[in-house]
Structures are given as C-alpha cells and as structure tokens.
PDB file of C-alpha atoms in Angstrom:
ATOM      1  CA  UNK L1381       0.000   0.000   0.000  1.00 85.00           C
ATOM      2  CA  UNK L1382       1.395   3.800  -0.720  1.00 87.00           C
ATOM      3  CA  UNK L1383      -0.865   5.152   0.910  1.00 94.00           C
ATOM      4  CA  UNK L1384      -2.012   6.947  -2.130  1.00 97.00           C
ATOM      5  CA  UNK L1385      -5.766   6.658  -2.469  1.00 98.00           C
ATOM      6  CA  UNK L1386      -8.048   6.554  -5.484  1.00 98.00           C
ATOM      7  CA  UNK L1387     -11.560   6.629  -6.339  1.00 98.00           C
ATOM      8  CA  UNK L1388     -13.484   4.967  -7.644  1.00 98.00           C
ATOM      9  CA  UNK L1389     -11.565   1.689  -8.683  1.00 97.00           C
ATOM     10  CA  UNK L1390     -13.868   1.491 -11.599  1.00 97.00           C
ATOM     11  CA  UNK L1391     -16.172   3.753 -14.275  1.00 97.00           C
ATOM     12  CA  UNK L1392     -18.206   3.157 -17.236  1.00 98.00           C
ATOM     13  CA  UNK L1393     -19.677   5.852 -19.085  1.00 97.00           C
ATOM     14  CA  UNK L1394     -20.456   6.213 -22.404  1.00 98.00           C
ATOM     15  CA  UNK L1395     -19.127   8.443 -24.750  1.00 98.00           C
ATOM     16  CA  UNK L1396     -19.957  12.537 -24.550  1.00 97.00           C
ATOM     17  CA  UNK L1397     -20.155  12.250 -20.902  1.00 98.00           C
ATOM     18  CA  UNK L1398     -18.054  13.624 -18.546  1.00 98.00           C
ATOM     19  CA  UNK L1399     -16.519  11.944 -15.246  1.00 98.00           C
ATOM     20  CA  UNK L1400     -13.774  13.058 -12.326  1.00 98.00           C
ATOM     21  CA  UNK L1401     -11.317  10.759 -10.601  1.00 98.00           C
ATOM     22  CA  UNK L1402     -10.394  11.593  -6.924  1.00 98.00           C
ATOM     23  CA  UNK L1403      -7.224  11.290  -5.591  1.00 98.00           C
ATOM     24  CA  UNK L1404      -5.879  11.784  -2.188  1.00 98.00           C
ATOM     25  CA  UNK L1405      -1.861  11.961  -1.653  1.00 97.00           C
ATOM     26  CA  UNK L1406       0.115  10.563   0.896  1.00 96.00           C
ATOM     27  CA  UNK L1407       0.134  12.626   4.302  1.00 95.00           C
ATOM     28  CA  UNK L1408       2.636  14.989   3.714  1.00 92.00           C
ATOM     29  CA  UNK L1409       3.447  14.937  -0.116  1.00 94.00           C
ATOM     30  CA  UNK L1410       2.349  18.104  -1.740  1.00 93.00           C
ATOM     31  CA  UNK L1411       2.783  16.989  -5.459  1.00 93.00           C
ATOM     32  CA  UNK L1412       0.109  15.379  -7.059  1.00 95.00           C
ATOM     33  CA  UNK L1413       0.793  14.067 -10.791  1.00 94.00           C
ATOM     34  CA  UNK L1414      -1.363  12.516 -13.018  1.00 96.00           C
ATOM     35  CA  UNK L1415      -1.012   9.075 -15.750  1.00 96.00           C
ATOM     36  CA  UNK L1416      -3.017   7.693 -18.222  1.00 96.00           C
ATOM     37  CA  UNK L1417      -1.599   4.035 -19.117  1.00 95.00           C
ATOM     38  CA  UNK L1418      -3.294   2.472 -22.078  1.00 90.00           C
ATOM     39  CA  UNK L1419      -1.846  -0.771 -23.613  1.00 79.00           C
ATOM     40  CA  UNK L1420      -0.157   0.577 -26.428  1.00 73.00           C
ATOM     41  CA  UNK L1421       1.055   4.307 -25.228  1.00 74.00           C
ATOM     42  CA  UNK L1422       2.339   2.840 -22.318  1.00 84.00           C
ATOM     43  CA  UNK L1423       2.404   5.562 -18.998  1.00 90.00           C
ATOM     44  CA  UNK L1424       1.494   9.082 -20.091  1.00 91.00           C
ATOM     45  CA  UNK L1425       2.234  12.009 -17.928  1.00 91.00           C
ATOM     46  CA  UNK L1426      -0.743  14.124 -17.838  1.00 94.00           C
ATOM     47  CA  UNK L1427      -0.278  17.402 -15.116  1.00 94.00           C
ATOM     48  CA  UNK L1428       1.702  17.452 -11.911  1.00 93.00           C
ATOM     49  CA  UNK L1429       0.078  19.968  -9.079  1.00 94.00           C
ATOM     50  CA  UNK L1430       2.345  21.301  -6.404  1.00 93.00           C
ATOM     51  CA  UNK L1431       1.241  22.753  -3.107  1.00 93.00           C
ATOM     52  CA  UNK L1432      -2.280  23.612  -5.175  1.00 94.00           C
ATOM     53  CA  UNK L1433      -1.002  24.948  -8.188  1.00 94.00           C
ATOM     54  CA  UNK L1434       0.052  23.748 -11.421  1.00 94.00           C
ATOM     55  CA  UNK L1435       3.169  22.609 -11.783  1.00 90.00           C
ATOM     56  CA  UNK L1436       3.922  21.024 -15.168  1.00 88.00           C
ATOM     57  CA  UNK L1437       2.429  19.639 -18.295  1.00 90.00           C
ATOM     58  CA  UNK L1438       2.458  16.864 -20.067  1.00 88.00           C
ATOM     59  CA  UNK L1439       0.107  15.384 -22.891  1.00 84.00           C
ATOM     60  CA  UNK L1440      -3.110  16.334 -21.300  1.00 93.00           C
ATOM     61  CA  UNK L1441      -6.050  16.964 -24.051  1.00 95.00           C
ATOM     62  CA  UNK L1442      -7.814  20.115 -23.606  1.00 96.00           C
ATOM     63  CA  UNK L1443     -11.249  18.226 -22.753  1.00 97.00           C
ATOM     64  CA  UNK L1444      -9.281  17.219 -19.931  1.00 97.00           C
ATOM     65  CA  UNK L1445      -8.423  19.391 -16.657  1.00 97.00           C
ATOM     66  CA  UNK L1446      -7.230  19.025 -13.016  1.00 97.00           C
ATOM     67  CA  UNK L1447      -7.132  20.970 -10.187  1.00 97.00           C
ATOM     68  CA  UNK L1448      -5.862  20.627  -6.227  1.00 97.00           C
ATOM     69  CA  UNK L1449      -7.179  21.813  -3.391  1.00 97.00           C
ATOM     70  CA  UNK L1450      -6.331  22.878   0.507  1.00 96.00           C
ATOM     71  CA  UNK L1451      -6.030  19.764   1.952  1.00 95.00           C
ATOM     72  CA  UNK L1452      -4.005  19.101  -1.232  1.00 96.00           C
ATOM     73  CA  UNK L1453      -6.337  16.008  -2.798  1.00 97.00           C
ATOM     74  CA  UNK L1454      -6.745  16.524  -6.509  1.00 98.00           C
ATOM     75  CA  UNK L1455      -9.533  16.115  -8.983  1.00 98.00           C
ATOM     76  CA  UNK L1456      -9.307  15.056 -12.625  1.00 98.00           C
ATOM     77  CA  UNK L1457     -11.904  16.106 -14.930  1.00 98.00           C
ATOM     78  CA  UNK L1458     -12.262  14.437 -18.208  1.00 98.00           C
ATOM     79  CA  UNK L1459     -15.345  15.392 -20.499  1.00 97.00           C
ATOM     80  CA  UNK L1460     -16.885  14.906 -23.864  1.00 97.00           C
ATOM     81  CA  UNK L1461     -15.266  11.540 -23.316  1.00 98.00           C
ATOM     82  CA  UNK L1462     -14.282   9.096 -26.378  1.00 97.00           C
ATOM     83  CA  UNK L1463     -13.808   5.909 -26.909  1.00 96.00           C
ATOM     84  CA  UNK L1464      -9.831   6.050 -27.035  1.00 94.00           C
ATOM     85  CA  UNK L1465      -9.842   7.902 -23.139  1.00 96.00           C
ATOM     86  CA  UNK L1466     -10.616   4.460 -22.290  1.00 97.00           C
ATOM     87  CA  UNK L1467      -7.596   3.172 -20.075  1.00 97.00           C
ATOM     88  CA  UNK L1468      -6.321   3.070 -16.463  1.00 97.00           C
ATOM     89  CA  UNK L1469      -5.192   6.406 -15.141  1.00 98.00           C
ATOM     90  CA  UNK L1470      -2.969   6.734 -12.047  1.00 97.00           C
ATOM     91  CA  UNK L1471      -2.533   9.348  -9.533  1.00 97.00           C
ATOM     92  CA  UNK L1472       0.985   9.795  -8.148  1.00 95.00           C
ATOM     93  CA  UNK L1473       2.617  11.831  -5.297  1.00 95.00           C
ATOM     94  CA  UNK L1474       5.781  13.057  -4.119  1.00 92.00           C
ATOM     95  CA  UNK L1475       7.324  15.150  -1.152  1.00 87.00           C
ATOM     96  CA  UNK L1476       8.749  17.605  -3.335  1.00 77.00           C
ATOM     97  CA  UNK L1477       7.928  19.693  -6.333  1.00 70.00           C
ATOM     98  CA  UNK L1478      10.760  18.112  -8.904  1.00 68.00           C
ATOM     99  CA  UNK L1479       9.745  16.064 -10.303  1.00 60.00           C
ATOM    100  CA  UNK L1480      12.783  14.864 -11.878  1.00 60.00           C
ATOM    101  CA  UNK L1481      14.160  14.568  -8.434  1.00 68.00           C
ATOM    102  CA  UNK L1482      11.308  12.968  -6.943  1.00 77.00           C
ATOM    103  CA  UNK L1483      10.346   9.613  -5.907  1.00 87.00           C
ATOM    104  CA  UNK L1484       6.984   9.386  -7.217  1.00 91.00           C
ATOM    105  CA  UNK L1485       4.212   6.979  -5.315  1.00 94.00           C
ATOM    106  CA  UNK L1486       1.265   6.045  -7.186  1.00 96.00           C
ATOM    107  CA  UNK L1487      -2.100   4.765  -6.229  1.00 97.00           C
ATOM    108  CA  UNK L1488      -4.019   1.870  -7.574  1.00 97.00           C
ATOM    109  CA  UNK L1489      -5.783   3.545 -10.351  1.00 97.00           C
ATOM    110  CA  UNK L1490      -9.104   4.057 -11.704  1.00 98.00           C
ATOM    111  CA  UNK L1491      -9.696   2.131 -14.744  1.00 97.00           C
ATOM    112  CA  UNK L1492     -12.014   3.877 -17.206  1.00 97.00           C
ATOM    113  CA  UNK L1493     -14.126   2.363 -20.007  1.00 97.00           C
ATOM    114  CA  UNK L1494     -15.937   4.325 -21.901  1.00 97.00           C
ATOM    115  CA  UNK L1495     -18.833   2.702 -24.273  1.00 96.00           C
TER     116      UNK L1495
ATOM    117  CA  UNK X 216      10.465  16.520 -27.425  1.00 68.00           C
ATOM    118  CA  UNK X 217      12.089  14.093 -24.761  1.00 70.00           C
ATOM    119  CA  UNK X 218      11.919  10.725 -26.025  1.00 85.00           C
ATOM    120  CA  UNK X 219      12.450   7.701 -23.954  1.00 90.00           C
ATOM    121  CA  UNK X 220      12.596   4.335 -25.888  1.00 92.00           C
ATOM    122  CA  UNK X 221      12.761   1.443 -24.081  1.00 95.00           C
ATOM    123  CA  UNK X 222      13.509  -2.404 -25.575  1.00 96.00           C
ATOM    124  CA  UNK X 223      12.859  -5.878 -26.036  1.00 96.00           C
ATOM    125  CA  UNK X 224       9.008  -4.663 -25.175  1.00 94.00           C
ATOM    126  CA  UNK X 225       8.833  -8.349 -23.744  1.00 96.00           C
ATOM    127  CA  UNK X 226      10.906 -11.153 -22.803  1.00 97.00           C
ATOM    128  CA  UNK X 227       9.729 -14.392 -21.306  1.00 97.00           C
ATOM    129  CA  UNK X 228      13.150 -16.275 -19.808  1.00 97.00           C
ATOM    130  CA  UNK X 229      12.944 -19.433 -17.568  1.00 98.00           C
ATOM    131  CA  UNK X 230      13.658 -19.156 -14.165  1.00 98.00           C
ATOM    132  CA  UNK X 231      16.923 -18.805 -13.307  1.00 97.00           C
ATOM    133  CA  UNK X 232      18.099 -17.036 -16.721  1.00 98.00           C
ATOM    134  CA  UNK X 233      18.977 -13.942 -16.400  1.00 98.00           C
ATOM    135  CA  UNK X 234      17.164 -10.761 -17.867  1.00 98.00           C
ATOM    136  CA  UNK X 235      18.235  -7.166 -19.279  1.00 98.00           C
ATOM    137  CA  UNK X 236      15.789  -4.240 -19.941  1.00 98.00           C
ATOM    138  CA  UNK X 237      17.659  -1.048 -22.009  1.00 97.00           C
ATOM    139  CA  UNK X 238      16.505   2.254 -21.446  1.00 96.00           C
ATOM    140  CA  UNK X 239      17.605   4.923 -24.431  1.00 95.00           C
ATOM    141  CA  UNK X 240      16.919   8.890 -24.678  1.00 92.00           C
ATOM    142  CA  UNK X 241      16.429  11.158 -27.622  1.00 88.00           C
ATOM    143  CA  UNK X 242      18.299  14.289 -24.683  1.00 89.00           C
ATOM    144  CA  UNK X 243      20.599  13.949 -22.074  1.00 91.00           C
ATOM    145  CA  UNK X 244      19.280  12.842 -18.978  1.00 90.00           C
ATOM    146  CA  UNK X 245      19.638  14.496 -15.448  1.00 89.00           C
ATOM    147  CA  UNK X 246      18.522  11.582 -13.958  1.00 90.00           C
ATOM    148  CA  UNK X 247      16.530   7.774 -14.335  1.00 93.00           C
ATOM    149  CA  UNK X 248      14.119   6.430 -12.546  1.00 93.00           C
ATOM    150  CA  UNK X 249      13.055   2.594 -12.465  1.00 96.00           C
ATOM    151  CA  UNK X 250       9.668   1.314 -12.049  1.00 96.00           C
ATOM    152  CA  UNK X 251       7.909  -2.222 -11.119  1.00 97.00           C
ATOM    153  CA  UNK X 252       4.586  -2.110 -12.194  1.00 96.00           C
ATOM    154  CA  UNK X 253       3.417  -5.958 -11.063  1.00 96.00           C
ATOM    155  CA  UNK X 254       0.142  -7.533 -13.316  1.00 93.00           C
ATOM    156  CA  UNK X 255      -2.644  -5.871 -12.284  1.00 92.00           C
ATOM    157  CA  UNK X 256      -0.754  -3.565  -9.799  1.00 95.00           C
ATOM    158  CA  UNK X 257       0.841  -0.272  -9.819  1.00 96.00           C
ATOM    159  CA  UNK X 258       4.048   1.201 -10.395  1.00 95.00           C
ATOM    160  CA  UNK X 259       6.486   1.249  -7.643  1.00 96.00           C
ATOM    161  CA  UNK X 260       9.672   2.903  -7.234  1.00 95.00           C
ATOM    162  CA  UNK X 261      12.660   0.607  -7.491  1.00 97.00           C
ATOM    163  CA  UNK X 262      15.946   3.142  -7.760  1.00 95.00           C
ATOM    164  CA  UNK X 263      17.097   6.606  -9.140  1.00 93.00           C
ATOM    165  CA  UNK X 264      20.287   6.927 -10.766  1.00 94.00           C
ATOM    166  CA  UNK X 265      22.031  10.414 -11.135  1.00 92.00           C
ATOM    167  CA  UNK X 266      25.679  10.289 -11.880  1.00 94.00           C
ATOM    168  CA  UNK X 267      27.436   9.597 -15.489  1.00 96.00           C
ATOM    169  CA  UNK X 268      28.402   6.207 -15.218  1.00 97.00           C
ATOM    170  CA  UNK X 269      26.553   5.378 -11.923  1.00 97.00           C
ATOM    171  CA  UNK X 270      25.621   1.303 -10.896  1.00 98.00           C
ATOM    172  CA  UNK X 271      23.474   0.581  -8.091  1.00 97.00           C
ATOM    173  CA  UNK X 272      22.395  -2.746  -7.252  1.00 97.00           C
ATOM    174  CA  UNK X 273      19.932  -4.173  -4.882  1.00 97.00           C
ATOM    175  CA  UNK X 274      19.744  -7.781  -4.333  1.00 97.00           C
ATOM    176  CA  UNK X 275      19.965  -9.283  -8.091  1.00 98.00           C
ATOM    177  CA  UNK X 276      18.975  -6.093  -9.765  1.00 98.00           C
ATOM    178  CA  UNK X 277      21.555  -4.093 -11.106  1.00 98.00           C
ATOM    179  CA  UNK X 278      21.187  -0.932 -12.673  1.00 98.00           C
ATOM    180  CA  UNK X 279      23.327   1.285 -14.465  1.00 98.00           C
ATOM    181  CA  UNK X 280      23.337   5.011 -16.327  1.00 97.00           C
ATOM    182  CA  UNK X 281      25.105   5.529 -19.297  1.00 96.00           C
ATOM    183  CA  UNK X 282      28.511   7.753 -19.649  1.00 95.00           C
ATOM    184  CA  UNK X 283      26.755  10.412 -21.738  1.00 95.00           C
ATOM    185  CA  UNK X 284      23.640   9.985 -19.246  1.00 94.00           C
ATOM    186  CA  UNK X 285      21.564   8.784 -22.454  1.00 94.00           C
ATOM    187  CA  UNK X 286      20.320   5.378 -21.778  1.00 95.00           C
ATOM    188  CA  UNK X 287      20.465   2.979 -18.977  1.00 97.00           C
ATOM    189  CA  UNK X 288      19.934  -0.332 -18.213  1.00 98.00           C
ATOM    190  CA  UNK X 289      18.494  -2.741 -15.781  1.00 98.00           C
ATOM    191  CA  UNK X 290      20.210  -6.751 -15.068  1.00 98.00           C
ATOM    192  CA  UNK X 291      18.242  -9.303 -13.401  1.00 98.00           C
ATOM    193  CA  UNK X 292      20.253 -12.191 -12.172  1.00 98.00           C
ATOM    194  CA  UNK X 293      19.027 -15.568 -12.220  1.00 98.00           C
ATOM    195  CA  UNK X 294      15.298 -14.259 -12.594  1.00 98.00           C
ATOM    196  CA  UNK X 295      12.625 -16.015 -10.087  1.00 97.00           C
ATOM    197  CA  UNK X 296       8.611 -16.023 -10.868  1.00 97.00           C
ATOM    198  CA  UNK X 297       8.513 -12.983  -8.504  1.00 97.00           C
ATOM    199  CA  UNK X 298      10.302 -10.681 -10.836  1.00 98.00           C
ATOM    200  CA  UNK X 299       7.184 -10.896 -13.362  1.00 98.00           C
ATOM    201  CA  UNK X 300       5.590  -7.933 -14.321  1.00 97.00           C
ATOM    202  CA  UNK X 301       6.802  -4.445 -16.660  1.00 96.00           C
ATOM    203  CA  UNK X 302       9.758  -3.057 -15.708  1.00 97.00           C
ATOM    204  CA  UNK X 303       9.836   1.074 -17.079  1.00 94.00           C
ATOM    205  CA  UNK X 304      12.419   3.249 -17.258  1.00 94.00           C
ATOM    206  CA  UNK X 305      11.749   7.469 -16.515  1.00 90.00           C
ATOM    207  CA  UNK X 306      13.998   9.748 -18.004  1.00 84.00           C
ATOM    208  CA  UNK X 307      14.029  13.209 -16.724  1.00 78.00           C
ATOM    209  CA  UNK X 308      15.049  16.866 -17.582  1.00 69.00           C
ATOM    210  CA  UNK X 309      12.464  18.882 -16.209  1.00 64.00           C
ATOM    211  CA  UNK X 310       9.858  15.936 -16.112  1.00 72.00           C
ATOM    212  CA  UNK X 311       9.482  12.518 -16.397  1.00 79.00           C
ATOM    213  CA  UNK X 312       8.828  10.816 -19.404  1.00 85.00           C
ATOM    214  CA  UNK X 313       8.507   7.499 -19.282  1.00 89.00           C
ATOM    215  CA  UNK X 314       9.638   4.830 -22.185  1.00 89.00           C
ATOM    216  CA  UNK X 315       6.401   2.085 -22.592  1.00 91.00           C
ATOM    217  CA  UNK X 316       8.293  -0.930 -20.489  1.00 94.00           C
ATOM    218  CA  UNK X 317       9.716  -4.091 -20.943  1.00 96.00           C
ATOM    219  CA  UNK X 318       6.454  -6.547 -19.792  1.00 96.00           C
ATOM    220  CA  UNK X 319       8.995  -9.512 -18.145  1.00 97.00           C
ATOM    221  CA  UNK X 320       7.189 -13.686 -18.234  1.00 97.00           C
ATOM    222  CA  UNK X 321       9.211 -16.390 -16.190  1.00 97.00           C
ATOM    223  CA  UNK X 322       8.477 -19.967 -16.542  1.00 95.00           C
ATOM    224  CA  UNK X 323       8.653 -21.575 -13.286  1.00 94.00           C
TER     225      UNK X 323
END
C-alpha cells in the first residue's frame, strides 16, 4: 500500500459524458501528478500539481483538466469523453515539487471504459 | 520533445536465466528512474540513478546510467517467478517521461 488513495476503482460511461477521478496523496506529499496508461502508449504524464497549483504539463487533451485543493487532494476532470480515453489512469505523489528529483508513489488507479 | 525508448518490449526467460531491460533517450538525462509495475498492480519505485556512469544494485537487480547519461539499463540475475511484471524506465530533464516498459514472463 502507498498510501495513495483513489476513487473509484472502476467507471463506465459512455461516450460525450463527462466523469472526475479523486485522488488523495500521501500525508505529507504536496505533489500530485497525473497518468493515463493504455496498452499501447504505455504511462502518459498528464499534469503534476504542487502545493495547489500547477506545476507542469504533459500530454493532457484540452477536454481534460485538473485541479488541487487545501487539503491538497486533486480532482481530474475528463469530459466529452471518447472511446480512445478508455484506459487506467494513475494518480501519483511526491514530497517535493521536482519532479525529476522525486520519488513518485502512485495509487491503484481508476480504470475507465468508456462505451 | 524528450523521447524515452525502451527495448525488447517483452521477454519471457525461464527461471533462473537472467534478464536485461535497455533504457535509451532522444536528450541527455539528469537523472533515471526505475519502475515495477506488477500484473494488475501499480508502479512502484525501485531506484534513481544520477551520476554519469553510476551502478546501483539491490539484491539481483543491477542498474546502471550511461557515460553520456543517455540510456540505462536494468540486469536481473538468475530471474525467479517474482520478478514478473513491466519493468519502465523514466527519463528526466524537467519531467518525467517514461519509455512504454519491458512486460517480463518467467516460466517456473
């Protein structure tokens, strides 16, 4: 366990719809990054949040958005959802706010299927 | 942009063989992370190299970063059934890119 928590473990929606994946960090980490693995793009780095604001970017569609809050748990917003958002998407934290420096410890996921 | 290419994409060995996963970089790197991401599980932190030329090991894993701090790699030794799963490599400059993993198979 890494004490990274995510919710739900599971979604189906259909396509057009829109969703949001919770995740809550590990006591003390204030970086929060997000993943989308799908089989064949392997693990995509989405947005990192530090302390509550945005840190860096990575290949994170426009329908997409995240935010963090106070107590530092962060949100991931994906609408007018396709067929190919369909994948696993993991929620990461770390103590610091390099993230080229950082351990990173990532949650179980929420898997995604959109129909 | 920051590639990170990582091969074979799998390799099934019998246990006891041993097992190498490469790790190579479009940029220089400033440092590499490894990742154990088990069937079903999630990724979990296994080391972070820094230094040109730097090998750590831990237990049978040994892992090394390249001279020009472009590529790395990671050695199994004498692989056991608990060493399945994908093994990725994260390259980093000012974030982490990930290459797509090496998914590892032993045969008991």
């Amino acid at each position: 366990d890494s004490g990274v928590t995510q919710t739900p473990k599971h979604l189906i929606t259909a396509t057009g719809q829109r969703v949001t994946l919770r995740c809550s960090p590990r006591s003390g980490d204030l970086s929060v990054y997000w993943y989308q693995q799908s089989l064949d793009q392997g693990l995509q780095f989405l947005i990192q949040y530090y302390n509550g604001e945005e840190r860096a970017k990575g290949n994170i569609l426009e329908r997409f958005s995240a935010q963090q809050f106070p107590d530092l748990h962060s949100e991931l917003n994906l609408s007018s959802l396709e067929l190919g958002d369909s994948a696993l998407y993991f929620c990461a934290s770390s103590v610091g706010g390099g993230q080229s420096r950082a351990e990173q410890f990532f949650g179980p996921g929420t898997r995604l299927t959109v129909l | 942009g920051q590639q990170v290419m990582q091969i074979p994409q799998y390799q099934h060995v019998q246990e006891g063989e041993d097992f190498t996963t490469y790790c190579n970089s479009s940029t220089t790197l400033s440092n590499i992370q490894w990742y154990k991401q088990r069937p079903g599980g999630h990724p979990v932190f296994l080391i972070q190299l820094v230094k040109s030329g730097e090998v750590k090991k831990q237990k049978r894993l040994t892992f090394q970063f390249g001279e020009a701090k472009k590529n790395s790699s990671l050695h199994i030794t004498a692989t056991q059934t608990t060493d399945v799963g994908t093994y990725f490599c994260g390259g980093t400059n000012y974030k982490l890119t990930f290459g797509k993993g090496t998914l590892l198979t032993v045969n008991p």
